[in-house]
Amino acid sequence: MPFLQKRQAHKSFSTASSTRVYDELPKELVKDLRSMLQEAKNALDNNAADDLKAISNHCIHAATTFQDCDSSKLSVLVYVLSKMLQAQKIKPHLQFAGQTKVSQLFAKARFALQKNKIKDFRSALQKAEDVIQLQEANYAHYVDELLRRGKIKKACKIYDHGISLNRTAEMLDVSPWEVRSFSKNAYADLDGQKQNRQEKKDHIHSISQRFELAKKLFHIQ
Amino acid sequence: MTKTIQQQPSIATSKVSLKKCLVFDSGPIITLTMNGVLWILEEIKKQYGGEFIIPQSVKEELIDKSLSSKKFQFEAYRLQEQIEKGVIKVVKDPKTIAKAKTVLDMCNSLLERNHQAIRIVSLAEVEAVVMAKEYAADAVVIDERTMRKLIEKPSEVQKRIERKTHMPIHMNNNIREQLETEFAGIQVLRSIECILVAYKMKLLDRYLSNKDQSKQGKRKNLLSAILWAIKLRGASITADDINYLVKTQA
C-alpha cells in the first residue's frame, strides 16, 4: 500500500493540494533532488546509516520551501533506509535484500531528472518504495511501522522549520495528534537561540502579559 | 458585541448568542487532552462566564478524522464528550469560512523563496483566528507557534524558516500590512494560561493529598510537573519560561 500523501484537494479553495505535484520541477528543486539522490546512493553503497539520516534531514529544507511531494517522499524513504541499515548493524540476521536495487533506482531517478523525465523519476522513486515495502517479512514486520514513523518524524522536522503544525500534518498525511505527540520540547519559540538582554526582557514581558490577560478574563487575582 | 450564529453540537442544531467567547484552535485542546487535563475546561468556563467555541474545521480535525483511526480514537471520544456536554461549542459559519479562505491565501502568499510562495498554515488554524475576529472574541487560544507569530510578529516566521533552511526567504510587505489589519486587536492565549488559571483556582489541587494542598512548596512542584509535562508533549514553552512562571505565579 503506498504510504505517502495522496493529493487532497480542499473543496472550492484556490491552493488545491496539500503538497505540490509539479508537472515541471523548478530548476532549484531539480538541482537539490539530484544532489540528494547522489549522496543517498553513495551512502547506501557504503552502508553509511548516519549519512543517510543527515541526507534525510537535508531533504527537509527542500520539502519546507517547495512543499512538493517528491522532496517529502525522498526524505521519508531515505530516513527509513537509514533506520534499516542501523537495525542491520545491531541485528545481523536482518537482511536488507533490496539494498543494491534501491541504490540502482536512486541512480535511475537521478538520471531521469537530468533528462527532465519527471514521470520516470517518480516511477523510480515509487519502485524504491516498493522494494523497501517488500522487506517487511525480513524485518519482522518492522518496515510498515518505520514508514509510518518516518512520516511523523519528517512532519515534526518540517514543523520545526517553521511551517504550522496542521499544515505539516496535511503535507505528510498524518494526524496533528501524532505530530504533537512526537514533536519534542526543542520546538519552543526560542529553540535554543542565544538571546540578548533585551530579547530576554521582551520574552518575559510577553509571558507576563499573556497571563495578566488570562487573569483579567477569568477574574483571578 | 452579540452575534447569533448557527450552532452545531454533535446531536442537534440550535441558535446561541455569543456575548463573550474564547475561540480555541486544535493545539491547546490536543495539549490538554494528551495531558489528561481536558476536564479543567468545564471548570474554568464557569469562572469565565462565556462560551468556548471551535470552528467546524477544528472539530473535523480533532474528532472526525481521529475517530477513524485506532491510535487517537479514545482522545476523540473524550473530546466529543466535552462537546456533547456543551463545554465546547462547535460553530459552522459560512461567512467565517469564506473569510478564512481569503486570509489563508494571504498567509500562504506572505513568504516566498525564488518567487515561489511557501504555504505555512492550514485552513483550520486560520479559521479559528478569523472566527475570533468576526465574533469579537476576548481571545483566541492557540498553541501553534507559526500562527501565533503571524498574528504577533510575522518577521519571526520568516527568520525561523531562513535560519532552519539556510535559504533567503522574501516577505511580501503589502500582504504583511494587510495581515496586520486583519489580525489587529486579536489577543492570544495558550493552553499554558488555561493551566495557570486552573492552578490559581486550585482545581489542580486534586492531584495532591489533603495535607499537601496547604503546602506551597508541594503546589509549586505540582505546577512545575504539569508545565513540564505539556512542554515535553510538544507545547511551545522553554525551561526558562517554566522556571519563571513557577517562581512568580506559584
Short mmCIF file of C-alpha atoms in Angstrom, two decimals:
data_model
loop_
_atom_site.label_atom_id
_atom_site.label_comp_id
_atom_site.label_asym_id
_atom_site.label_seq_id
_atom_site.Cartn_x
_atom_site.Cartn_y
_atom_site.Cartn_z
CA MET A 1 0.00 0.00 0.00
CA PRO A 2 1.51 3.35 -0.91
CA PHE A 3 2.33 5.16 2.27
CA LEU A 4 2.75 8.69 1.15
CA GLN A 5 0.32 11.52 0.88
CA LYS A 6 -2.34 11.45 -1.78
CA ARG A 7 -3.40 14.70 -3.27
CA GLN A 8 -6.19 16.08 -1.09
CA ALA A 9 -7.96 18.90 -2.81
CA HIS A 10 -9.63 21.34 -0.49
CA LYS A 11 -13.04 21.92 -1.94
CA SER A 12 -13.50 25.25 -3.67
CA PHE A 13 -10.20 26.51 -2.48
CA SER A 14 -7.55 28.01 -4.69
CA THR A 15 -4.34 26.33 -3.47
CA ALA A 16 -5.75 22.89 -4.01
CA SER A 17 -3.41 20.13 -2.92
CA SER A 18 -1.75 19.56 0.42
CA THR A 19 1.59 19.15 -1.30
CA ARG A 20 2.52 20.38 -4.71
CA VAL A 21 2.73 17.88 -7.51
CA TYR A 22 4.76 19.77 -10.04
CA ASP A 23 4.32 18.91 -13.69
CA GLU A 24 7.59 20.68 -14.28
CA LEU A 25 10.01 20.85 -11.40
CA PRO A 26 11.67 24.19 -10.62
CA LYS A 27 15.38 24.21 -11.52
CA GLU A 28 16.49 24.70 -7.97
CA LEU A 29 14.42 21.76 -6.80
CA VAL A 30 15.84 19.57 -9.56
CA LYS A 31 19.35 20.52 -8.50
CA ASP A 32 18.56 19.73 -4.86
CA LEU A 33 16.91 16.41 -5.66
CA ARG A 34 19.75 15.29 -7.92
CA SER A 35 22.34 16.13 -5.32
CA MET A 36 20.41 14.33 -2.57
CA LEU A 37 19.85 11.26 -4.72
CA GLN A 38 23.56 11.05 -5.49
CA GLU A 39 24.51 11.43 -1.85
CA ALA A 40 21.88 8.88 -0.79
CA LYS A 41 23.15 6.41 -3.37
CA ASN A 42 26.73 6.82 -2.15
CA ALA A 43 25.69 6.46 1.48
CA LEU A 44 23.68 3.35 0.67
CA ASP A 45 26.58 1.79 -1.22
CA ASN A 46 28.86 2.47 1.75
CA ASN A 47 26.33 1.29 4.36
CA ALA A 48 26.57 4.73 5.95
CA ALA A 49 23.39 4.91 8.07
CA ASP A 50 24.37 8.20 9.72
CA ASP A 51 24.95 9.85 6.35
CA LEU A 52 21.55 8.71 5.17
CA LYS A 53 19.98 10.28 8.24
CA ALA A 54 21.74 13.56 7.53
CA ILE A 55 20.60 13.47 3.91
CA SER A 56 17.04 12.85 5.01
CA ASN A 57 17.22 15.95 7.21
CA HIS A 58 18.64 17.92 4.32
CA CYS A 59 15.67 16.88 2.16
CA ILE A 60 13.51 18.63 4.72
CA HIS A 61 14.90 22.03 3.70
CA ALA A 62 13.56 21.48 0.18
CA ALA A 63 10.31 19.97 1.49
CA THR A 64 9.76 23.03 3.71
CA THR A 65 10.18 25.63 0.98
CA PHE A 66 8.92 23.82 -2.09
CA GLN A 67 6.35 21.69 -0.22
CA ASP A 68 6.41 19.23 -3.07
CA CYS A 69 5.54 15.57 -2.85
CA ASP A 70 8.91 14.49 -4.25
CA SER A 71 11.15 16.00 -1.54
CA SER A 72 8.80 14.75 1.15
CA LYS A 73 8.78 11.25 -0.30
CA LEU A 74 12.55 11.14 -0.73
CA SER A 75 13.07 12.41 2.80
CA VAL A 76 10.92 9.65 4.30
CA LEU A 77 12.44 6.93 2.08
CA VAL A 78 16.00 7.92 2.98
CA TYR A 79 15.09 8.09 6.67
CA VAL A 80 13.63 4.57 6.54
CA LEU A 81 16.75 3.32 4.77
CA SER A 82 18.95 4.82 7.47
CA LYS A 83 16.93 3.02 10.13
CA MET A 84 17.06 -0.27 8.27
CA LEU A 85 20.83 -0.07 7.95
CA GLN A 86 21.14 0.81 11.63
CA ALA A 87 18.97 -2.17 12.53
CA GLN A 88 21.16 -4.42 10.38
CA LYS A 89 24.25 -3.39 12.34
CA ILE A 90 22.67 -4.29 15.64
CA LYS A 91 20.89 -7.41 14.43
CA PRO A 92 22.97 -9.05 11.69
CA HIS A 93 20.25 -11.62 10.97
CA LEU A 94 18.16 -8.87 9.40
CA GLN A 95 18.82 -8.82 5.71
CA PHE A 96 18.05 -5.86 3.54
CA ALA A 97 17.94 -7.81 0.30
CA GLY A 98 16.97 -4.83 -1.82
CA GLN A 99 19.83 -2.51 -0.89
CA THR A 100 21.60 -2.71 -4.26
CA LYS A 101 18.30 -2.45 -6.08
CA VAL A 102 17.34 0.74 -4.24
CA SER A 103 20.77 2.21 -4.97
CA GLN A 104 20.27 1.49 -8.66
CA LEU A 105 16.80 3.03 -8.57
CA PHE A 106 18.18 6.20 -6.99
CA ALA A 107 20.72 6.39 -9.83
CA LYS A 108 17.91 5.87 -12.31
CA ALA A 109 15.81 8.57 -10.66
CA ARG A 110 18.73 10.96 -10.78
CA PHE A 111 19.33 10.25 -14.45
CA ALA A 112 15.64 10.75 -15.24
CA LEU A 113 15.79 14.17 -13.54
CA GLN A 114 18.81 15.07 -15.61
CA LYS A 115 16.82 14.29 -18.75
CA ASN A 116 13.80 16.17 -17.37
CA LYS A 117 11.71 12.98 -17.38
CA ILE A 118 9.57 13.62 -14.33
CA LYS A 119 7.38 10.58 -14.85
CA ASP A 120 10.39 8.24 -14.96
CA PHE A 121 11.85 9.95 -11.89
CA ARG A 122 8.68 9.40 -9.89
CA SER A 123 8.33 5.87 -11.18
CA ALA A 124 11.87 5.09 -9.96
CA LEU A 125 11.11 6.53 -6.51
CA GLN A 126 7.89 4.55 -6.33
CA LYS A 127 9.76 1.36 -7.23
CA ALA A 128 12.29 2.14 -4.50
CA GLU A 129 9.42 2.43 -2.04
CA ASP A 130 8.00 -0.89 -3.27
CA VAL A 131 11.37 -2.60 -2.78
CA ILE A 132 11.52 -1.27 0.79
CA GLN A 133 7.98 -2.46 1.46
CA LEU A 134 8.94 -5.94 0.27
CA GLN A 135 11.44 -6.15 3.15
CA GLU A 136 8.54 -6.36 5.58
CA ALA A 137 8.92 -10.10 6.15
CA ASN A 138 12.74 -9.91 6.52
CA TYR A 139 12.47 -7.15 9.08
CA ALA A 140 9.89 -8.84 11.30
CA HIS A 141 7.10 -6.58 10.14
CA TYR A 142 9.06 -3.54 11.24
CA VAL A 143 9.05 -1.76 7.93
CA ASP A 144 5.43 -0.60 7.96
CA GLU A 145 5.95 0.92 11.37
CA LEU A 146 9.18 2.53 10.17
CA LEU A 147 7.41 4.09 7.24
CA ARG A 148 4.65 5.41 9.46
CA ARG A 149 7.11 6.81 11.99
CA GLY A 150 9.23 8.20 9.20
CA LYS A 151 6.32 10.31 8.01
CA ILE A 152 5.62 11.59 11.50
CA LYS A 153 9.27 12.37 12.19
CA LYS A 154 9.62 14.28 8.98
CA ALA A 155 6.43 16.17 9.72
CA CYS A 156 7.93 17.15 13.09
CA LYS A 157 11.09 18.32 11.33
CA ILE A 158 9.11 20.44 8.87
CA TYR A 159 7.18 21.88 11.83
CA ASP A 160 10.50 22.72 13.45
CA HIS A 161 11.46 24.56 10.27
CA GLY A 162 8.59 26.97 10.78
CA ILE A 163 5.62 25.52 8.91
CA SER A 164 2.49 25.24 11.05
CA LEU A 165 1.59 22.02 12.81
CA ASN A 166 -1.63 21.36 10.92
CA ARG A 167 -0.02 22.26 7.62
CA THR A 168 2.80 19.78 8.12
CA ALA A 169 0.26 17.13 9.17
CA GLU A 170 -1.58 17.83 5.89
CA MET A 171 1.60 17.62 3.84
CA LEU A 172 2.69 14.25 5.18
CA ASP A 173 -0.85 12.92 5.58
CA VAL A 174 -0.52 12.27 9.29
CA SER A 175 -2.69 13.29 12.20
CA PRO A 176 -1.93 16.54 14.07
CA TRP A 177 -2.24 14.45 17.25
CA GLU A 178 0.72 12.37 16.07
CA VAL A 179 2.84 15.39 15.15
CA ARG A 180 2.12 16.93 18.52
CA SER A 181 2.85 13.75 20.44
CA PHE A 182 6.19 13.24 18.64
CA SER A 183 7.37 16.83 18.49
CA LYS A 184 9.85 17.49 21.21
CA ASN A 185 10.46 20.41 23.50
CA ALA A 186 13.03 21.75 21.05
CA TYR A 187 10.23 23.32 19.06
CA ALA A 188 9.71 26.11 21.52
CA ASP A 189 9.67 29.74 20.47
CA LEU A 190 13.31 30.31 21.18
CA ASP A 191 14.69 26.98 20.02
CA GLY A 192 17.87 27.28 21.99
CA GLN A 193 18.80 30.58 20.42
CA LYS A 194 21.05 32.84 22.39
CA GLN A 195 19.16 35.92 23.40
CA ASN A 196 20.47 39.29 24.26
CA ARG A 197 19.26 41.05 27.38
CA GLN A 198 16.54 43.00 25.60
CA GLU A 199 15.20 39.89 23.86
CA LYS A 200 15.03 38.07 27.18
CA LYS A 201 13.24 41.01 28.74
CA ASP A 202 10.76 41.17 25.85
CA HIS A 203 10.13 37.45 26.06
CA ILE A 204 9.49 37.51 29.80
CA HIS A 205 7.27 40.54 29.31
CA SER A 206 5.17 38.71 26.74
CA ILE A 207 4.70 35.72 29.06
CA SER A 208 3.65 38.02 31.90
CA GLN A 209 1.33 40.00 29.64
CA ARG A 210 -0.38 36.87 28.46
CA PHE A 211 -1.03 35.63 31.95
CA GLU A 212 -2.24 39.06 33.05
CA LEU A 213 -4.77 38.91 30.22
CA ALA A 214 -5.84 35.43 31.32
CA LYS A 215 -6.24 36.61 34.92
CA LYS A 216 -8.36 39.53 33.77
CA LEU A 217 -10.61 37.36 31.56
CA PHE A 218 -11.06 34.72 34.25
CA HIS A 219 -11.45 37.22 37.12
CA ILE A 220 -8.47 35.95 39.06
CA GLN A 221 -6.27 37.95 41.43
CA MET B 1 -20.85 42.56 20.56
CA THR B 2 -23.53 39.90 20.43
CA LYS B 3 -23.71 37.67 17.43
CA THR B 4 -26.25 35.00 16.82
CA ILE B 5 -24.99 32.05 14.86
CA GLN B 6 -25.98 28.59 13.87
CA GLN B 7 -24.50 26.30 16.43
CA GLN B 8 -23.87 22.70 15.58
CA PRO B 9 -23.38 20.35 18.50
CA SER B 10 -22.97 16.71 17.68
CA ILE B 11 -26.66 15.93 18.13
CA ALA B 12 -28.88 18.87 17.35
CA THR B 13 -28.77 22.28 15.80
CA SER B 14 -29.82 25.33 17.75
CA LYS B 15 -29.10 29.03 17.79
CA VAL B 16 -27.00 30.61 20.50
CA SER B 17 -25.97 34.15 21.33
CA LEU B 18 -22.31 34.82 21.94
CA LYS B 19 -21.82 37.78 24.22
CA LYS B 20 -18.49 36.60 25.43
CA CYS B 21 -16.35 33.87 24.00
CA LEU B 22 -12.93 32.36 23.58
CA VAL B 23 -12.11 30.61 20.32
CA PHE B 24 -9.95 27.51 20.58
CA ASP B 25 -7.63 26.16 17.94
CA SER B 26 -6.89 22.42 17.85
CA GLY B 27 -3.46 22.70 19.52
CA PRO B 28 -4.50 23.64 23.07
CA ILE B 29 -7.23 21.01 23.03
CA ILE B 30 -4.72 18.36 21.94
CA THR B 31 -2.32 19.53 24.66
CA LEU B 32 -4.92 19.40 27.41
CA THR B 33 -6.31 16.05 26.26
CA MET B 34 -2.93 14.37 25.94
CA ASN B 35 -2.02 15.50 29.44
CA GLY B 36 -5.27 14.28 30.96
CA VAL B 37 -6.48 17.74 31.97
CA LEU B 38 -9.16 18.41 29.42
CA TRP B 39 -11.63 18.39 32.32
CA ILE B 40 -10.35 21.80 33.50
CA LEU B 41 -12.17 23.48 30.63
CA GLU B 42 -15.55 22.80 32.20
CA GLU B 43 -14.47 24.39 35.46
CA ILE B 44 -12.63 27.40 34.10
CA LYS B 45 -15.52 28.07 31.75
CA LYS B 46 -17.79 28.66 34.76
CA GLN B 47 -15.26 31.16 36.07
CA TYR B 48 -15.01 32.79 32.65
CA GLY B 49 -18.76 33.20 32.25
CA GLY B 50 -18.80 32.90 28.46
CA GLU B 51 -18.55 30.33 25.72
CA PHE B 52 -15.65 28.24 24.48
CA ILE B 53 -16.05 27.72 20.75
CA ILE B 54 -14.24 25.90 17.98
CA PRO B 55 -14.77 26.18 14.22
CA GLN B 56 -16.18 23.21 12.37
CA SER B 57 -12.82 22.58 10.64
CA VAL B 58 -11.08 22.22 14.02
CA LYS B 59 -13.74 19.75 15.15
CA GLU B 60 -13.25 17.76 11.94
CA GLU B 61 -9.52 17.60 12.51
CA LEU B 62 -9.73 16.71 16.15
CA ILE B 63 -12.64 14.31 16.16
CA ASP B 64 -13.90 13.19 12.77
CA LYS B 65 -10.50 12.18 11.43
CA SER B 66 -9.35 10.69 14.74
CA LEU B 67 -12.44 8.53 15.18
CA SER B 68 -11.48 6.62 12.07
CA SER B 69 -8.01 5.77 13.39
CA LYS B 70 -7.16 3.46 16.27
CA LYS B 71 -4.42 5.48 17.84
CA PHE B 72 -6.24 8.63 18.94
CA GLN B 73 -9.77 7.35 18.87
CA PHE B 74 -10.15 7.48 22.64
CA GLU B 75 -8.90 11.08 22.72
CA ALA B 76 -11.55 11.87 20.11
CA TYR B 77 -14.24 10.28 22.30
CA ARG B 78 -13.11 12.29 25.31
CA LEU B 79 -13.29 15.46 23.31
CA GLN B 80 -16.65 14.53 21.89
CA GLU B 81 -17.94 14.20 25.43
CA GLN B 82 -16.97 17.82 26.14
CA ILE B 83 -18.84 18.93 23.06
CA GLU B 84 -21.92 16.88 23.95
CA LYS B 85 -21.91 18.42 27.43
CA GLY B 86 -21.77 21.87 25.89
CA VAL B 87 -18.40 22.78 27.39
CA ILE B 88 -17.06 23.41 23.89
CA LYS B 89 -19.42 24.57 21.18
CA VAL B 90 -18.83 23.87 17.51
CA VAL B 91 -19.63 26.74 15.21
CA LYS B 92 -20.17 26.44 11.48
CA ASP B 93 -20.45 29.87 9.92
CA PRO B 94 -20.22 30.05 6.11
CA LYS B 95 -19.24 33.74 6.22
CA THR B 96 -16.33 32.97 8.52
CA ILE B 97 -15.23 30.09 6.34
CA ALA B 98 -15.27 32.30 3.24
CA LYS B 99 -13.28 34.99 5.02
CA ALA B 100 -10.87 32.40 6.39
CA LYS B 101 -10.11 31.18 2.88
CA THR B 102 -9.20 34.71 1.82
CA VAL B 103 -6.96 35.19 4.84
CA LEU B 104 -5.44 31.75 4.28
CA ASP B 105 -4.45 32.75 0.76
CA MET B 106 -2.83 35.87 2.19
CA CYS B 107 -0.92 33.95 4.86
CA ASN B 108 0.29 31.43 2.33
CA SER B 109 1.46 34.15 -0.04
CA LEU B 110 3.30 36.14 2.61
CA LEU B 111 6.64 34.36 2.31
CA GLU B 112 8.41 33.38 -0.88
CA ARG B 113 11.52 31.66 -1.96
CA ASN B 114 12.61 32.29 -5.56
CA HIS B 115 9.15 33.69 -6.33
CA GLN B 116 7.57 30.52 -5.06
CA ALA B 117 5.07 31.10 -2.26
CA ILE B 118 5.56 28.97 0.85
CA ARG B 119 2.37 27.63 2.36
CA ILE B 120 2.87 27.99 6.06
CA VAL B 121 -0.55 27.49 7.66
CA SER B 122 -3.70 25.44 7.15
CA LEU B 123 -7.37 26.41 6.96
CA ALA B 124 -8.31 25.18 10.45
CA GLU B 125 -5.69 27.38 12.12
CA VAL B 126 -6.71 30.46 10.17
CA GLU B 127 -10.41 29.82 10.67
CA ALA B 128 -10.00 29.87 14.46
CA VAL B 129 -8.27 33.25 14.29
CA VAL B 130 -10.72 34.72 11.79
CA MET B 131 -13.62 33.50 13.92
CA ALA B 132 -12.10 35.23 16.95
CA LYS B 133 -12.02 38.48 14.98
CA GLU B 134 -15.50 38.11 13.46
CA TYR B 135 -17.12 37.28 16.78
CA ALA B 136 -15.07 39.86 18.72
CA ALA B 137 -13.85 37.07 20.97
CA ASP B 138 -11.89 38.01 24.05
CA ALA B 139 -9.00 35.95 22.71
CA VAL B 140 -8.04 33.05 20.50
CA VAL B 141 -6.44 30.17 22.37
CA ILE B 142 -3.70 28.85 20.14
CA ASP B 143 -0.53 26.89 20.95
CA GLU B 144 0.66 26.60 17.41
CA ARG B 145 3.80 28.70 17.09
CA THR B 146 3.63 29.69 13.43
CA MET B 147 0.07 31.01 13.50
CA ARG B 148 0.73 32.79 16.78
CA LYS B 149 3.78 34.51 15.36
CA LEU B 150 1.87 35.51 12.23
CA ILE B 151 -0.56 37.36 14.46
CA GLU B 152 2.03 38.89 16.78
CA LYS B 153 5.28 39.17 14.83
CA PRO B 154 5.35 37.83 11.25
CA SER B 155 9.03 38.64 10.78
CA GLU B 156 9.89 35.88 13.25
CA VAL B 157 8.27 33.29 10.98
CA GLN B 158 10.43 34.49 8.11
CA LYS B 159 13.57 34.44 10.27
CA ARG B 160 12.88 30.95 11.54
CA ILE B 161 12.43 29.45 8.09
CA GLU B 162 15.54 31.25 6.85
CA ARG B 163 17.59 30.05 9.77
CA LYS B 164 16.41 26.46 9.51
CA THR B 165 16.59 26.09 5.74
CA HIS B 166 19.71 28.27 5.30
CA MET B 167 17.95 29.90 2.37
CA PRO B 168 16.89 33.52 1.85
CA ILE B 169 13.15 34.00 2.27
CA HIS B 170 11.40 37.06 0.98
CA MET B 171 8.41 38.67 2.75
CA ASN B 172 5.74 40.43 0.75
CA ASN B 173 5.28 43.72 2.60
CA ASN B 174 1.90 44.54 1.05
CA ILE B 175 0.49 41.28 2.29
CA ARG B 176 2.12 41.80 5.67
CA GLU B 177 0.31 45.11 6.05
CA GLN B 178 -2.98 43.51 5.03
CA LEU B 179 -2.50 40.76 7.57
CA GLU B 180 -1.69 43.29 10.26
CA THR B 181 -5.05 44.90 9.58
CA GLU B 182 -6.82 41.54 9.60
CA PHE B 183 -5.24 40.47 12.86
CA ALA B 184 -5.41 43.83 14.61
CA GLY B 185 -6.90 43.61 18.09
CA ILE B 186 -6.73 39.82 18.34
CA GLN B 187 -5.45 38.68 21.71
CA VAL B 188 -3.72 35.35 22.03
CA LEU B 189 -3.73 32.88 24.90
CA ARG B 190 -2.20 29.42 25.06
CA SER B 191 -3.02 26.18 26.84
CA ILE B 192 -0.41 27.17 29.43
CA GLU B 193 -2.55 30.09 30.51
CA CYS B 194 -5.55 27.77 30.85
CA ILE B 195 -3.49 25.54 33.11
CA LEU B 196 -2.26 28.50 35.13
CA VAL B 197 -5.83 29.68 35.58
CA ALA B 198 -6.81 26.20 36.75
CA TYR B 199 -3.86 26.26 39.14
CA LYS B 200 -4.86 29.64 40.55
CA MET B 201 -8.40 28.35 41.02
CA LYS B 202 -6.92 25.43 42.97
CA LEU B 203 -8.53 22.97 40.57
CA LEU B 204 -5.27 21.08 40.23
CA ASP B 205 -5.02 20.53 43.98
CA ARG B 206 -6.98 17.32 43.47
CA TYR B 207 -3.65 15.79 42.44
CA LEU B 208 -2.23 16.49 45.89
CA SER B 209 -3.04 14.70 49.11
CA ASN B 210 -5.19 16.62 51.61
CA LYS B 211 -2.29 17.54 53.82
CA ASP B 212 -0.15 18.69 50.88
CA GLN B 213 -2.78 21.01 49.49
CA SER B 214 -1.92 23.66 52.03
CA LYS B 215 1.82 23.41 51.40
CA GLN B 216 3.01 25.98 48.92
CA GLY B 217 6.14 24.02 48.10
CA LYS B 218 4.10 20.99 47.09
CA ARG B 219 1.78 23.10 44.98
CA LYS B 220 4.77 24.66 43.23
CA ASN B 221 6.11 21.21 42.43
CA LEU B 222 2.76 20.22 41.02
CA LEU B 223 2.62 23.29 38.78
CA SER B 224 6.16 22.63 37.59
CA ALA B 225 5.27 18.99 36.89
CA ILE B 226 2.28 19.89 34.78
CA LEU B 227 4.12 22.57 32.82
CA TRP B 228 6.97 20.17 32.12
CA ALA B 229 4.51 17.51 31.04
CA ILE B 230 2.93 19.77 28.45
CA LYS B 231 6.33 21.03 27.34
CA LEU B 232 7.59 17.50 26.73
CA ARG B 233 4.48 16.74 24.73
CA GLY B 234 5.16 19.49 22.24
CA ALA B 235 3.85 22.70 23.80
CA SER B 236 5.84 25.76 22.87
CA ILE B 237 7.41 26.72 26.20
CA THR B 238 11.02 26.73 27.32
CA ALA B 239 12.57 25.57 30.57
CA ASP B 240 13.27 29.20 31.48
CA ASP B 241 9.61 30.07 30.94
CA ILE B 242 8.58 27.30 33.28
CA ASN B 243 11.05 28.39 35.95
CA TYR B 244 9.84 31.97 35.64
CA LEU B 245 6.17 31.01 35.85
CA VAL B 246 6.66 28.70 38.81
CA LYS B 247 8.71 31.32 40.61
CA THR B 248 6.32 34.22 40.02
CA GLN B 249 2.91 32.61 39.80
CA ALA B 250 3.04 29.65 42.16
#
